[in-house]
mmCIF file of C-alpha atoms in Angstrom:
data_model
loop_
_atom_site.group_PDB
_atom_site.id
_atom_site.type_symbol
_atom_site.label_atom_id
_atom_site.label_comp_id
_atom_site.label_asym_id
_atom_site.label_seq_id
_atom_site.Cartn_x
_atom_site.Cartn_y
_atom_site.Cartn_z
ATOM 1 C CA MET A 11 -34.715 -14.764 -0.654
ATOM 2 C CA ARG A 12 -31.719 -12.750 0.476
ATOM 3 C CA GLN A 13 -32.435 -9.351 2.007
ATOM 4 C CA PRO A 14 -31.010 -6.405 0.018
ATOM 5 C CA GLU A 15 -27.836 -4.865 1.337
ATOM 6 C CA SER A 16 -28.445 -1.795 3.443
ATOM 7 C CA ILE A 17 -26.130 1.093 4.194
ATOM 8 C CA LEU A 18 -25.973 3.265 7.296
ATOM 9 C CA VAL A 19 -24.426 6.700 6.806
ATOM 10 C CA VAL A 20 -23.199 8.446 9.968
ATOM 11 C CA SER A 21 -21.958 12.031 10.061
ATOM 12 C CA PRO A 22 -21.807 14.721 12.736
ATOM 13 C CA ASP A 23 -22.647 17.313 10.051
ATOM 14 C CA ALA A 24 -26.242 17.530 8.747
ATOM 15 C CA THR A 25 -25.242 18.933 5.344
ATOM 16 C CA THR A 26 -22.634 16.224 4.761
ATOM 17 C CA LEU A 27 -25.074 13.568 5.949
ATOM 18 C CA GLN A 28 -27.746 14.771 3.532
ATOM 19 C CA GLY A 29 -25.321 14.869 0.586
ATOM 20 C CA LEU A 30 -23.883 11.400 1.268
ATOM 21 C CA THR A 31 -27.325 9.898 1.785
ATOM 22 C CA ARG A 32 -28.696 11.430 -1.415
ATOM 23 C CA ALA A 33 -25.684 10.231 -3.409
ATOM 24 C CA LEU A 34 -25.984 6.660 -2.136
ATOM 25 C CA LEU A 35 -29.757 6.525 -2.634
ATOM 26 C CA GLN A 36 -29.131 7.174 -6.328
ATOM 27 C CA GLY A 37 -27.452 3.760 -6.405
ATOM 28 C CA GLY A 38 -30.764 2.107 -5.565
ATOM 29 C CA LEU A 39 -29.707 0.635 -2.219
ATOM 30 C CA PRO A 40 -31.588 1.072 1.042
ATOM 31 C CA VAL A 41 -29.841 3.842 2.978
ATOM 32 C CA THR A 42 -30.426 4.935 6.562
ATOM 33 C CA ALA A 43 -28.933 8.167 7.898
ATOM 34 C CA ALA A 44 -27.786 8.984 11.419
ATOM 35 C CA LEU A 45 -26.678 12.374 12.693
ATOM 36 C CA GLY A 46 -23.777 11.619 15.037
ATOM 37 C CA TRP A 47 -22.418 8.464 16.654
ATOM 38 C CA ALA A 48 -25.039 8.110 19.392
ATOM 39 C CA GLU A 49 -27.797 7.930 16.778
ATOM 40 C CA GLY A 50 -25.609 5.746 14.550
ATOM 41 C CA GLU A 51 -25.023 3.131 17.240
ATOM 42 C CA SER A 52 -28.721 3.150 18.112
ATOM 43 C CA ARG A 53 -29.631 2.476 14.484
ATOM 44 C CA LEU A 54 -27.016 -0.279 14.211
ATOM 45 C CA GLN A 55 -28.777 -2.061 17.061
ATOM 46 C CA ARG A 56 -32.248 -1.696 15.480
ATOM 47 C CA VAL A 57 -31.783 -1.802 11.697
ATOM 48 C CA PRO A 58 -30.129 -4.616 9.702
ATOM 49 C CA VAL A 59 -27.050 -2.995 8.164
ATOM 50 C CA SER A 60 -24.457 -4.458 5.798
ATOM 51 C CA LEU A 61 -22.227 -1.421 5.452
ATOM 52 C CA LEU A 62 -21.460 1.644 7.559
ATOM 53 C CA VAL A 63 -20.205 4.771 5.786
ATOM 54 C CA ALA A 64 -18.662 6.826 8.576
ATOM 55 C CA ASP A 65 -17.780 10.498 8.200
ATOM 56 C CA ILE A 66 -14.823 10.798 10.570
ATOM 57 C CA GLU A 67 -12.846 14.025 10.726
ATOM 58 C CA GLU A 68 -9.597 12.299 11.655
ATOM 59 C CA VAL A 69 -8.803 8.746 12.742
ATOM 60 C CA GLY A 70 -6.861 9.136 15.955
ATOM 61 C CA PRO A 71 -6.528 7.023 19.107
ATOM 62 C CA GLU A 72 -10.121 7.705 20.270
ATOM 63 C CA GLU A 73 -11.546 6.841 16.868
ATOM 64 C CA LEU A 74 -9.509 3.606 16.779
ATOM 65 C CA ILE A 75 -11.084 2.617 20.105
ATOM 66 C CA MET A 76 -14.534 3.380 18.672
ATOM 67 C CA LEU A 77 -13.812 1.380 15.495
ATOM 68 C CA ARG A 78 -12.577 -1.599 17.539
ATOM 69 C CA ARG A 79 -15.722 -1.425 19.680
ATOM 70 C CA LEU A 80 -17.941 -1.275 16.575
ATOM 71 C CA ARG A 81 -16.076 -4.162 14.946
ATOM 72 C CA ALA A 82 -16.486 -6.291 18.109
ATOM 73 C CA ALA A 83 -20.183 -5.450 18.558
ATOM 74 C CA PHE A 84 -21.130 -5.664 14.864
ATOM 75 C CA PRO A 85 -18.623 -8.012 13.169
ATOM 76 C CA HIS A 86 -20.910 -8.519 10.149
ATOM 77 C CA VAL A 87 -20.977 -4.783 9.297
ATOM 78 C CA GLY A 88 -18.332 -3.474 6.903
ATOM 79 C CA ILE A 89 -17.026 0.033 7.536
ATOM 80 C CA ILE A 90 -15.860 2.696 5.086
ATOM 81 C CA ALA A 91 -14.255 5.704 6.774
ATOM 82 C CA LEU A 92 -14.391 9.115 5.103
ATOM 83 C CA VAL A 93 -11.636 11.270 6.588
ATOM 84 C CA SER A 94 -10.605 14.900 6.280
ATOM 85 C CA LEU A 95 -7.096 14.191 7.483
ATOM 86 C CA SER A 96 -5.318 10.954 6.641
ATOM 87 C CA THR A 97 -3.261 9.745 9.588
ATOM 88 C CA PRO A 98 -1.077 6.748 10.424
ATOM 89 C CA GLU A 99 -3.990 5.559 12.587
ATOM 90 C CA ALA A 100 -6.286 5.609 9.535
ATOM 91 C CA ARG A 101 -3.851 3.430 7.601
ATOM 92 C CA ALA A 102 -3.527 1.135 10.631
ATOM 93 C CA ALA A 103 -7.323 0.811 10.859
ATOM 94 C CA LYS A 104 -7.404 -0.456 7.275
ATOM 95 C CA ALA A 105 -4.367 -2.707 7.707
ATOM 96 C CA ASP A 106 -5.857 -4.201 10.891
ATOM 97 C CA GLY A 107 -9.173 -4.904 9.171
ATOM 98 C CA LEU A 108 -11.174 -2.441 11.266
ATOM 99 C CA VAL A 109 -12.331 -0.692 8.090
ATOM 100 C CA LEU A 110 -12.692 -1.889 4.512
ATOM 101 C CA ALA A 111 -11.573 1.438 3.051
ATOM 102 C CA VAL A 112 -10.351 4.875 4.085
ATOM 103 C CA LEU A 113 -11.333 7.629 1.641
ATOM 104 C CA ASP A 114 -9.969 11.163 1.840
ATOM 105 C CA LYS A 115 -12.461 14.033 1.651
ATOM 106 C CA PRO A 116 -13.506 15.732 -0.476
ATOM 107 C CA ILE A 117 -14.591 12.580 -2.229
ATOM 108 C CA ALA A 118 -15.865 12.216 -5.776
ATOM 109 C CA LEU A 119 -19.201 10.448 -6.182
ATOM 110 C CA ALA A 120 -17.628 7.840 -8.481
ATOM 111 C CA GLN A 121 -14.981 7.058 -5.850
ATOM 112 C CA LEU A 122 -17.644 6.607 -3.159
ATOM 113 C CA GLU A 123 -19.788 4.408 -5.415
ATOM 114 C CA GLU A 124 -16.768 2.255 -6.286
ATOM 115 C CA ALA A 125 -15.812 1.826 -2.617
ATOM 116 C CA VAL A 126 -19.389 0.909 -1.641
ATOM 117 C CA SER A 127 -19.744 -1.545 -4.520
ATOM 118 C CA SER A 128 -16.401 -3.155 -3.699
ATOM 119 C CA ALA A 129 -17.241 -3.392 0.006
ATOM 120 C CA LEU A 130 -20.637 -4.978 -0.640
ATOM 121 C CA SER A 131 -19.067 -7.434 -3.099
ATOM 122 C CA ARG A 132 -16.436 -8.460 -0.541
ATOM 123 C CA LYS A 133 -19.098 -8.901 2.135
ATOM 124 C CA ALA A 134 -21.179 -11.087 -0.197
ATOM 125 C CA LEU A 135 -18.209 -13.443 -0.599
ATOM 126 C CA HIS A 136 -17.909 -14.000 3.161
#
């Protein structure tokens, strides 16, 4: 029997992390939360994860390096980036396949649910 898809939510902000986690739990999927990238990477190494929802302020050169490192270390994990400021680097990350989607904050719950559903569907096909 196939294991249910699980989602890891990573945010540097506790309030945002709590809100995102609560919203995704309503969808009935297993969700794990991590406060900050150090905790997020630790959980990625210990917990089977299908999808990473990453609260990133702005995708710049440093974040692109981090996304490339995550993609190399965890190629089976899809990534959705939630950004406050859309940048050319954010569009490049999507075009290069580093992330499945880039969503601008503030984000509507329906938009997040649609992106997660789409990402999990795409991952199931691979």
